[in-house]
Tab-separated table of C-alpha atoms in Angstrom:
chain	number	residue	atom	x	y	z
A	1	MET	CA	68.183	-167.658	41.408
A	2	GLY	CA	67.424	-169.198	44.740
A	3	GLU	CA	64.026	-171.071	45.635
A	4	VAL	CA	60.620	-169.172	45.199
A	5	VAL	CA	58.520	-168.891	48.690
A	6	VAL	CA	55.094	-168.622	48.138
A	7	ARG	CA	53.486	-167.178	51.598
A	8	GLU	CA	50.848	-165.237	53.260
A	9	PHE	CA	51.509	-161.885	53.922
A	10	GLU	CA	53.044	-160.590	57.527
A	11	PRO	CA	51.782	-156.868	57.529
A	12	ASN	CA	54.427	-156.100	60.709
A	13	LYS	CA	56.923	-157.745	58.641
A	14	ASP	CA	56.361	-157.330	55.073
A	15	ARG	CA	54.857	-153.913	54.773
A	16	GLU	CA	57.902	-151.886	53.964
A	17	LYS	CA	59.291	-154.619	51.359
A	18	VAL	CA	55.844	-154.932	49.792
A	19	GLU	CA	55.569	-150.835	49.738
A	20	ALA	CA	59.428	-150.865	48.013
A	21	VAL	CA	58.218	-153.373	45.518
A	22	GLU	CA	54.900	-151.481	44.419
A	23	ARG	CA	57.135	-148.126	43.693
A	24	ILE	CA	59.443	-149.542	41.591
A	25	CYS	CA	56.354	-151.102	39.154
A	26	GLU	CA	55.300	-148.782	36.411
A	27	VAL	CA	51.724	-149.809	37.401
A	28	GLY	CA	51.976	-148.457	40.831
A	29	PRO	CA	50.121	-145.886	42.742
A	30	ARG	CA	51.597	-142.542	44.408
A	31	GLY	CA	50.978	-141.969	47.743
A	32	LYS	CA	49.041	-143.757	49.844
A	33	ILE	CA	49.207	-148.158	49.154
A	34	SER	CA	45.159	-149.419	48.261
A	35	LEU	CA	46.987	-153.198	48.779
A	36	PHE	CA	46.429	-152.692	52.769
A	37	THR	CA	42.974	-151.374	52.653
A	38	ASP	CA	39.982	-153.234	53.934
A	39	MET	CA	37.327	-151.794	51.657
A	40	LEU	CA	36.500	-155.154	50.050
A	41	GLY	CA	35.716	-156.835	53.197
A	42	ASP	CA	38.191	-159.502	53.773
A	43	PRO	CA	40.914	-159.103	50.896
A	44	ILE	CA	44.366	-161.340	51.241
A	45	CYS	CA	47.473	-160.895	50.205
A	46	ARG	CA	50.283	-163.268	49.438
A	47	VAL	CA	53.652	-162.622	48.645
A	48	ALA	CA	56.503	-164.530	46.637
A	49	GLU	CA	60.266	-164.297	48.512
A	50	ILE	CA	63.478	-165.277	47.151
A	51	GLY	CA	65.891	-165.952	50.905
A	52	GLU	CA	64.546	-162.725	52.608
A	53	GLU	CA	63.851	-160.486	49.578
A	54	ILE	CA	60.138	-160.392	48.612
A	55	VAL	CA	59.921	-160.096	44.503
A	56	GLY	CA	56.341	-159.985	44.233
A	57	MET	CA	52.599	-160.190	45.478
A	58	ILE	CA	49.136	-160.250	44.531
A	59	ARG	CA	46.179	-159.459	46.511
A	60	GLY	CA	42.366	-160.916	45.660
A	61	CYS	CA	38.802	-161.029	47.510
A	62	ILE	CA	35.551	-162.792	46.844
A	63	LYS	CA	32.732	-161.003	46.489
A	64	THR	CA	28.678	-162.046	45.118
A	65	VAL	CA	27.774	-160.418	41.910
A	66	THR	CA	24.820	-160.727	39.654
A	67	CYS	CA	25.718	-162.914	36.939
A	68	GLY	CA	22.688	-163.004	34.851
A	69	LYS	CA	19.042	-162.417	35.305
A	70	ARG	CA	15.572	-164.843	35.284
A	71	LEU	CA	11.767	-164.330	35.117
A	72	SER	CA	10.042	-164.822	38.553
A	73	ARG	CA	6.531	-165.133	38.451
A	74	ASN	CA	3.828	-165.274	41.488
A	75	GLY	CA	2.468	-168.464	41.011
A	76	LYS	CA	3.332	-171.566	38.730
A	77	HIS	CA	1.413	-170.411	35.829
A	78	ASN	CA	1.265	-166.547	36.528
A	79	LYS	CA	3.001	-164.737	33.614
A	80	THR	CA	1.436	-161.391	33.675
A	81	ASN	CA	3.292	-160.510	36.758
A	82	ALA	CA	6.797	-161.921	35.978
A	83	LYS	CA	9.568	-159.877	36.476
A	84	GLU	CA	13.326	-160.108	35.694
A	85	VAL	CA	15.235	-160.974	39.102
A	86	PRO	CA	19.040	-161.334	39.549
A	87	VAL	CA	20.648	-164.440	39.640
A	88	TYR	CA	24.279	-164.261	42.172
A	89	THR	CA	27.283	-166.002	41.740
A	90	ARG	CA	30.498	-165.942	44.050
A	91	VAL	CA	33.451	-164.557	41.937
A	92	ALA	CA	36.779	-163.358	43.262
A	93	TYR	CA	38.781	-160.924	41.739
A	94	ILE	CA	42.224	-159.915	41.345
A	95	LEU	CA	43.220	-156.659	42.612
A	96	GLY	CA	46.716	-156.912	41.943
A	97	LEU	CA	49.720	-158.687	40.522
A	98	ARG	CA	53.011	-157.414	40.999
A	99	VAL	CA	56.469	-158.649	39.925
A	100	SER	CA	60.248	-156.781	40.878
A	101	PRO	CA	61.329	-156.022	36.978
A	102	ASP	CA	64.563	-157.762	37.815
A	103	GLN	CA	62.732	-161.166	38.363
A	104	ARG	CA	60.085	-161.187	35.856
A	105	ARG	CA	60.064	-164.008	33.033
A	106	MET	CA	60.894	-166.401	35.539
A	107	GLY	CA	57.638	-168.117	36.403
A	108	ILE	CA	56.790	-166.112	39.444
A	109	GLY	CA	53.662	-164.425	38.115
A	110	LEU	CA	52.087	-168.030	37.810
A	111	LYS	CA	53.329	-169.471	40.592
A	112	LEU	CA	51.909	-166.314	42.715
A	113	VAL	CA	47.940	-166.767	40.278
A	114	LYS	CA	47.856	-170.465	41.071
A	115	ARG	CA	48.435	-169.971	44.949
A	116	MET	CA	45.524	-167.443	44.961
A	117	GLU	CA	42.878	-169.574	42.754
A	118	ALA	CA	43.982	-172.282	45.196
A	119	TRP	CA	42.443	-169.803	47.906
A	120	PHE	CA	39.684	-168.725	45.763
A	121	ARG	CA	38.391	-172.218	45.127
A	122	GLU	CA	38.683	-173.222	48.801
A	123	ASN	CA	36.553	-170.182	49.491
A	124	GLY	CA	33.789	-171.217	47.348
A	125	ALA	CA	34.431	-168.918	44.452
A	126	GLU	CA	32.923	-170.324	41.010
A	127	TYR	CA	34.834	-167.844	38.758
A	128	SER	CA	37.935	-165.528	39.281
A	129	TYR	CA	38.907	-162.508	37.122
A	130	MET	CA	41.267	-159.748	36.550
A	131	ALA	CA	41.608	-156.612	34.734
A	132	THR	CA	44.360	-155.053	33.125
A	133	GLU	CA	45.364	-152.984	29.831
A	134	ASN	CA	44.262	-153.999	26.999
A	135	ASP	CA	48.053	-153.277	25.555
A	136	ASN	CA	49.601	-154.798	28.587
A	137	LEU	CA	51.064	-158.186	26.246
A	138	ALA	CA	52.663	-159.724	29.233
A	139	SER	CA	50.223	-159.514	31.768
A	140	VAL	CA	47.508	-160.569	29.112
A	141	LYS	CA	49.792	-163.673	27.671
A	142	LEU	CA	50.231	-164.783	31.501
A	143	PHE	CA	46.287	-165.099	32.231
A	144	THR	CA	45.438	-166.348	28.793
A	145	ASP	CA	47.963	-168.024	27.895
A	146	LYS	CA	49.253	-169.862	31.195
A	147	CYS	CA	46.455	-169.804	33.568
A	148	GLY	CA	43.787	-170.522	31.252
A	149	TYR	CA	41.544	-167.021	31.452
A	150	SER	CA	39.502	-165.511	28.771
A	151	LYS	CA	38.601	-162.128	27.607
A	152	PHE	CA	35.482	-161.457	28.832
A	153	ARG	CA	34.827	-157.641	28.767
A	154	THR	CA	36.342	-154.734	27.500
A	155	PRO	CA	35.011	-151.477	29.233
A	156	SER	CA	35.508	-148.405	28.518
A	157	VAL	CA	37.344	-145.710	30.567
A	158	LEU	CA	36.033	-142.236	30.274
A	159	VAL	CA	38.298	-139.390	31.724
A	160	ASN	CA	37.233	-135.937	32.221
A	161	PRO	CA	39.488	-133.146	33.608
A	162	VAL	CA	38.442	-130.859	36.545
A	163	PHE	CA	38.449	-127.457	35.301
A	164	ALA	CA	39.699	-124.223	37.432
A	165	HIS	CA	35.719	-123.060	36.491
A	166	ARG	CA	32.271	-124.177	37.836
A	167	GLU	CA	30.547	-126.307	35.124
A	168	ARG	CA	26.612	-125.107	34.565
A	169	VAL	CA	24.417	-127.496	35.389
A	170	SER	CA	21.196	-127.040	33.466
A	171	SER	CA	18.213	-125.086	35.480
A	172	LYS	CA	15.647	-127.652	33.498
A	173	VAL	CA	17.072	-130.446	36.218
A	174	THR	CA	17.200	-130.825	39.946
A	175	ILE	CA	19.652	-132.960	41.309
A	176	ILE	CA	18.597	-134.385	44.540
A	177	PRO	CA	21.224	-136.164	47.436
A	178	LEU	CA	20.164	-139.342	48.239
A	179	SER	CA	20.628	-140.809	51.433
A	180	PRO	CA	22.279	-144.892	51.185
A	181	SER	CA	19.011	-145.906	52.409
A	182	HIS	CA	17.277	-144.616	49.814
A	183	ALA	CA	20.342	-144.892	47.375
A	184	GLU	CA	20.270	-148.721	48.100
A	185	ILE	CA	16.315	-149.079	47.338
A	186	LEU	CA	16.545	-147.348	43.688
A	187	TYR	CA	19.682	-149.594	42.662
A	188	ARG	CA	18.730	-152.702	44.094
A	189	ARG	CA	14.671	-152.199	42.314
A	190	ARG	CA	16.135	-150.788	38.982
A	191	PHE	CA	19.645	-151.996	38.791
A	192	SER	CA	20.139	-155.252	40.310
A	193	THR	CA	20.346	-157.132	37.247
A	194	THR	CA	22.662	-155.242	35.831
A	195	GLU	CA	26.212	-157.642	34.999
A	196	PHE	CA	28.353	-157.858	38.241
A	197	PHE	CA	25.985	-155.878	40.532
A	198	PRO	CA	27.190	-156.288	43.981
A	199	ARG	CA	24.859	-158.261	46.313
A	200	ASP	CA	26.538	-155.811	49.223
A	201	ILE	CA	25.588	-152.768	47.339
A	202	ASP	CA	24.493	-151.300	51.318
A	203	SER	CA	28.187	-151.975	52.435
A	204	VAL	CA	29.489	-149.585	48.889
A	205	LEU	CA	26.971	-147.008	49.486
A	206	ASN	CA	27.304	-146.576	53.109
A	207	ASN	CA	31.611	-146.772	52.962
A	208	LYS	CA	33.392	-143.661	53.934
A	209	LEU	CA	34.859	-143.119	50.474
A	210	THR	CA	31.247	-142.449	48.832
A	211	LEU	CA	30.616	-139.211	48.953
A	212	GLY	CA	27.286	-139.502	47.804
A	213	THR	CA	24.304	-140.514	45.661
A	214	PHE	CA	22.742	-138.222	43.171
A	215	LEU	CA	19.397	-138.133	41.645
A	216	ALA	CA	18.635	-136.334	38.486
A	217	VAL	CA	14.703	-134.847	37.663
A	218	PRO	CA	13.208	-132.779	36.276
A	219	SER	CA	13.064	-129.339	37.391
A	220	GLY	CA	9.219	-129.242	37.723
A	221	PHE	CA	9.275	-132.635	39.196
A	222	CYS	CA	10.102	-132.121	42.703
A	223	ARG	CA	12.788	-130.616	44.915
A	224	ALA	CA	15.343	-131.680	46.952
A	225	GLU	CA	13.406	-130.661	50.375
A	226	THR	CA	10.165	-132.171	48.285
A	227	TRP	CA	11.948	-135.772	47.662
A	228	PRO	CA	8.978	-138.352	48.007
A	229	GLY	CA	11.284	-141.388	48.974
A	230	PRO	CA	12.237	-144.154	47.072
A	231	ASP	CA	8.355	-145.930	47.090
A	232	LEU	CA	6.685	-143.073	45.834
A	233	PHE	CA	9.230	-142.154	43.340
A	234	LEU	CA	9.203	-145.638	41.614
A	235	SER	CA	5.578	-145.491	41.926
A	236	ASP	CA	4.989	-142.755	39.752
A	237	PRO	CA	8.336	-141.955	38.536
A	238	PRO	CA	9.306	-138.646	35.758
A	239	HIS	CA	9.714	-139.728	32.202
A	240	SER	CA	13.094	-139.234	32.556
A	241	TRP	CA	15.240	-139.626	35.432
A	242	ALA	CA	19.279	-140.681	36.130
A	243	LEU	CA	21.262	-141.202	39.260
A	244	VAL	CA	25.152	-141.927	40.193
A	245	SER	CA	27.183	-142.122	43.478
A	246	VAL	CA	31.062	-140.866	43.550
A	247	TRP	CA	33.563	-142.178	45.296
A	248	ASN	CA	36.690	-140.394	46.678
A	249	SER	CA	39.967	-142.418	45.222
A	250	LYS	CA	41.874	-139.109	46.216
A	251	GLU	CA	41.899	-140.935	49.726
A	252	VAL	CA	43.095	-144.255	48.786
A	253	PHE	CA	45.978	-143.234	46.325
A	254	THR	CA	47.275	-140.501	44.209
A	255	LEU	CA	48.607	-140.613	40.323
A	256	GLU	CA	50.963	-139.412	38.073
A	257	VAL	CA	51.622	-138.609	34.475
A	258	GLN	CA	55.202	-138.858	33.685
A	259	GLY	CA	57.563	-138.507	30.814
A	260	ALA	CA	56.071	-135.616	29.407
A	261	SER	CA	58.017	-132.630	27.774
A	262	ARG	CA	58.611	-129.673	29.323
A	263	VAL	CA	56.745	-127.764	26.607
A	264	LYS	CA	53.545	-129.748	27.295
A	265	ARG	CA	53.835	-128.894	30.922
A	266	THR	CA	54.173	-125.291	29.918
A	267	LEU	CA	51.015	-125.402	27.762
A	268	ALA	CA	49.124	-127.446	30.250
A	269	LYS	CA	49.801	-124.793	32.923
A	270	THR	CA	49.337	-121.497	30.895
A	271	SER	CA	46.130	-122.949	29.986
A	272	ARG	CA	44.800	-123.335	33.760
A	273	VAL	CA	46.518	-119.969	34.457
A	274	VAL	CA	44.292	-118.600	31.745
A	275	ASP	CA	40.806	-120.408	32.979
A	276	ARG	CA	41.621	-119.084	36.480
A	277	ALA	CA	41.838	-115.857	35.612
A	278	LEU	CA	39.191	-115.737	33.667
A	279	PRO	CA	36.833	-118.148	34.519
A	280	TRP	CA	33.398	-116.615	32.360
A	281	LEU	CA	35.208	-117.878	29.317
A	282	ARG	CA	34.561	-121.767	30.711
A	283	LEU	CA	37.970	-122.631	28.697
A	284	PRO	CA	38.847	-126.422	28.575
A	285	SER	CA	42.122	-126.291	30.564
A	286	PHE	CA	44.656	-128.967	31.070
A	287	PRO	CA	44.739	-130.047	34.772
A	288	ASP	CA	48.485	-131.069	36.208
A	289	LEU	CA	48.501	-134.597	35.893
A	290	PHE	CA	52.267	-134.116	36.437
A	291	SER	CA	52.671	-134.214	39.899
A	292	PRO	CA	50.602	-136.671	42.139
A	293	PHE	CA	47.000	-136.013	41.976
A	294	GLY	CA	43.532	-137.427	43.129
A	295	PHE	CA	40.165	-138.308	41.357
A	296	HIS	CA	37.048	-138.879	41.853
A	297	PHE	CA	34.905	-142.387	40.157
A	298	MET	CA	31.291	-142.060	39.490
A	299	TYR	CA	29.649	-145.622	39.882
A	300	GLY	CA	26.092	-146.875	39.512
A	301	LEU	CA	25.467	-144.867	36.330
A	302	GLY	CA	21.508	-145.354	35.548
A	303	GLY	CA	19.112	-143.873	34.133
A	304	GLU	CA	15.415	-144.245	32.158
A	305	GLY	CA	13.180	-142.272	29.941
A	306	PRO	CA	14.031	-140.194	26.583
A	307	GLU	CA	15.774	-137.521	28.682
A	308	ALA	CA	18.065	-139.735	30.134
A	309	LEU	CA	21.278	-138.410	28.227
A	310	LYS	CA	20.603	-135.089	29.445
A	311	MET	CA	19.899	-135.624	33.324
A	312	VAL	CA	23.377	-137.668	32.652
A	313	LYS	CA	25.183	-134.631	31.567
A	314	ALA	CA	24.319	-132.774	34.233
A	315	LEU	CA	25.247	-135.225	37.234
A	316	CYS	CA	28.259	-135.094	35.210
A	317	GLY	CA	28.374	-131.455	35.506
A	318	PHE	CA	27.717	-131.281	39.384
A	319	VAL	CA	30.033	-134.123	39.718
A	320	HIS	CA	32.662	-132.052	38.339
A	321	ASN	CA	32.076	-128.953	40.482
A	322	LEU	CA	32.330	-131.285	43.585
A	323	ALA	CA	35.439	-132.706	42.243
A	324	MET	CA	36.768	-129.180	42.228
A	325	GLU	CA	35.823	-128.202	45.348
A	326	LYS	CA	37.228	-131.205	46.739
A	327	GLY	CA	40.503	-130.376	44.919
A	328	CYS	CA	40.733	-133.498	42.079
A	329	ARG	CA	42.055	-133.150	38.880
A	330	VAL	CA	39.856	-135.556	36.965
A	331	VAL	CA	36.542	-137.467	37.033
A	332	VAL	CA	36.517	-140.962	35.980
A	333	THR	CA	34.054	-143.503	35.000
A	334	GLU	CA	33.887	-146.887	33.231
A	335	VAL	CA	31.167	-147.944	31.361
A	336	SER	CA	30.567	-151.007	28.958
A	337	PRO	CA	30.830	-150.468	24.961
A	338	ASN	CA	27.062	-150.864	24.885
A	339	GLU	CA	26.297	-148.393	27.296
A	340	PRO	CA	23.578	-145.875	25.726
A	341	LEU	CA	24.045	-143.559	28.607
A	342	ARG	CA	27.717	-143.431	27.562
A	343	PHE	CA	27.078	-140.773	25.059
A	344	GLY	CA	25.747	-138.122	28.020
A	345	ILE	CA	29.085	-138.795	29.571
A	346	PRO	CA	31.966	-135.850	28.826
A	347	HIS	CA	35.187	-137.128	28.276
A	348	TRP	CA	38.714	-136.040	26.874
A	349	LYS	CA	39.044	-138.580	24.136
A	350	MET	CA	43.407	-138.234	24.987
A	351	LEU	CA	42.869	-139.009	28.306
A	352	SER	CA	40.443	-142.228	28.202
A	353	TRP	CA	41.005	-145.389	26.358
A	354	ASP	CA	37.896	-147.637	24.928
A	355	GLU	CA	39.327	-151.253	26.395
A	356	ASP	CA	40.006	-152.351	29.635
A	357	LEU	CA	40.294	-155.933	29.561
A	358	TRP	CA	38.827	-157.893	31.628
A	359	CYS	CA	39.562	-161.985	31.874
A	360	MET	CA	37.600	-164.453	33.571
A	361	LYS	CA	38.047	-168.253	34.480
A	362	ARG	CA	35.654	-170.704	35.451
A	363	LEU	CA	36.728	-172.389	38.917
A	364	GLY	CA	34.394	-175.196	39.314
A	365	GLU	CA	30.848	-175.896	38.959
A	366	ASP	CA	27.847	-172.759	38.752
A	367	TYR	CA	25.998	-173.332	41.979
A	368	SER	CA	24.240	-169.769	41.607
A	369	ASP	CA	20.525	-169.649	41.938
A	370	GLY	CA	18.930	-170.143	38.668
A	371	SER	CA	21.970	-171.352	36.637
A	372	VAL	CA	23.257	-169.479	33.865
A	373	GLY	CA	25.752	-171.929	32.517
A	374	ASP	CA	29.265	-170.935	32.087
A	375	TRP	CA	28.966	-166.716	32.517
A	376	THR	CA	32.767	-166.791	30.745
A	377	LYS	CA	30.566	-167.830	27.458
A	378	SER	CA	27.814	-165.207	27.769
A	379	GLN	CA	27.314	-162.468	25.360
A	380	PRO	CA	28.004	-158.530	26.854
A	381	ALA	CA	25.538	-157.163	28.522
A	382	MET	CA	24.244	-153.646	27.315
A	383	SER	CA	25.648	-152.571	31.269
A	384	ILE	CA	28.360	-153.334	33.636
A	385	PHE	CA	28.679	-152.323	37.212
A	386	VAL	CA	31.943	-151.272	38.328
A	387	ASP	CA	32.633	-151.559	41.874
A	388	PRO	CA	34.096	-148.662	42.812
A	389	ARG	CA	36.583	-150.756	45.687
A	390	GLU	CA	38.377	-152.376	43.115
A	391	VAL	CA	39.586	-149.190	40.746
């Protein structure tokens, strides 16, 4: 093997070669390649090269997120007005590491990670983290054994198929579409202390891939046209409510399930045919996942009150119908295993997985305001905010 050179990605020169590596790696998406999107502000890419052949690449970005919370008081000794405020830190995210199958076990992945971490440190990141499947032993071993990462969080990925019939949304629940500015106020005032909450939530909500943020309230509270706005809503909220935002991942890349037998494909197709012919039966038909398909991602799921689960279920029905109209075949979300609202999220166990492993490493001293110490050693919180730009 020749010398491995790691250098900066050059779009005009490297695009076709990098896309070729993506395609031969079994984890690569089909269709549009998300590698070159700028959704995360200013992601960077490094490529590994042997001679003129690109044999690997890695992507990364840095953002500011919530890593904990602290009490803030109006006045030095005023405890009655104390409220929880977020503690932010600069965290780097490794979006994707790829190495050509015939060039693996040669230290190329390690070299790419080290080069990316150097860039993270130079640009002020305090932590670096990555996500991988829990059973991807090669990836887990690389990051935990050779790069010094620790297993940090294990959120659950919940996947629900989109049927050929519309889901019923309870008549006792009203769904209110929110403007990005109103959604931002609700998120910042109620959920900004959630772990991994992005400080630039406004950028996420205003991104063209966010299809909207939707609020569920009891039907007697108000109608969409009489929505009082976030200030009045938060000053006198209903006994229960929930909200969620929807991200159109279909516009970024498509996926495809491979290796299914002809019998399974036939059974799945038959269920869809019957569902389309007899939609009033509301049969749980299996979507066509054996050809390239797109999906919608639910993020920012939150709620309050004794009937929050009911509100979440209504939102999921609404999002299902939206996905059906947009031609998506599944709806996906990712939540903390401790998330109490997860029990209101419909999903198929055969399509979902319990542990999406997040590994984290401390790159330097924690300079965040109101330091929480070493974040990598903290206990999991009840909720977690999964940034759709990283999906």
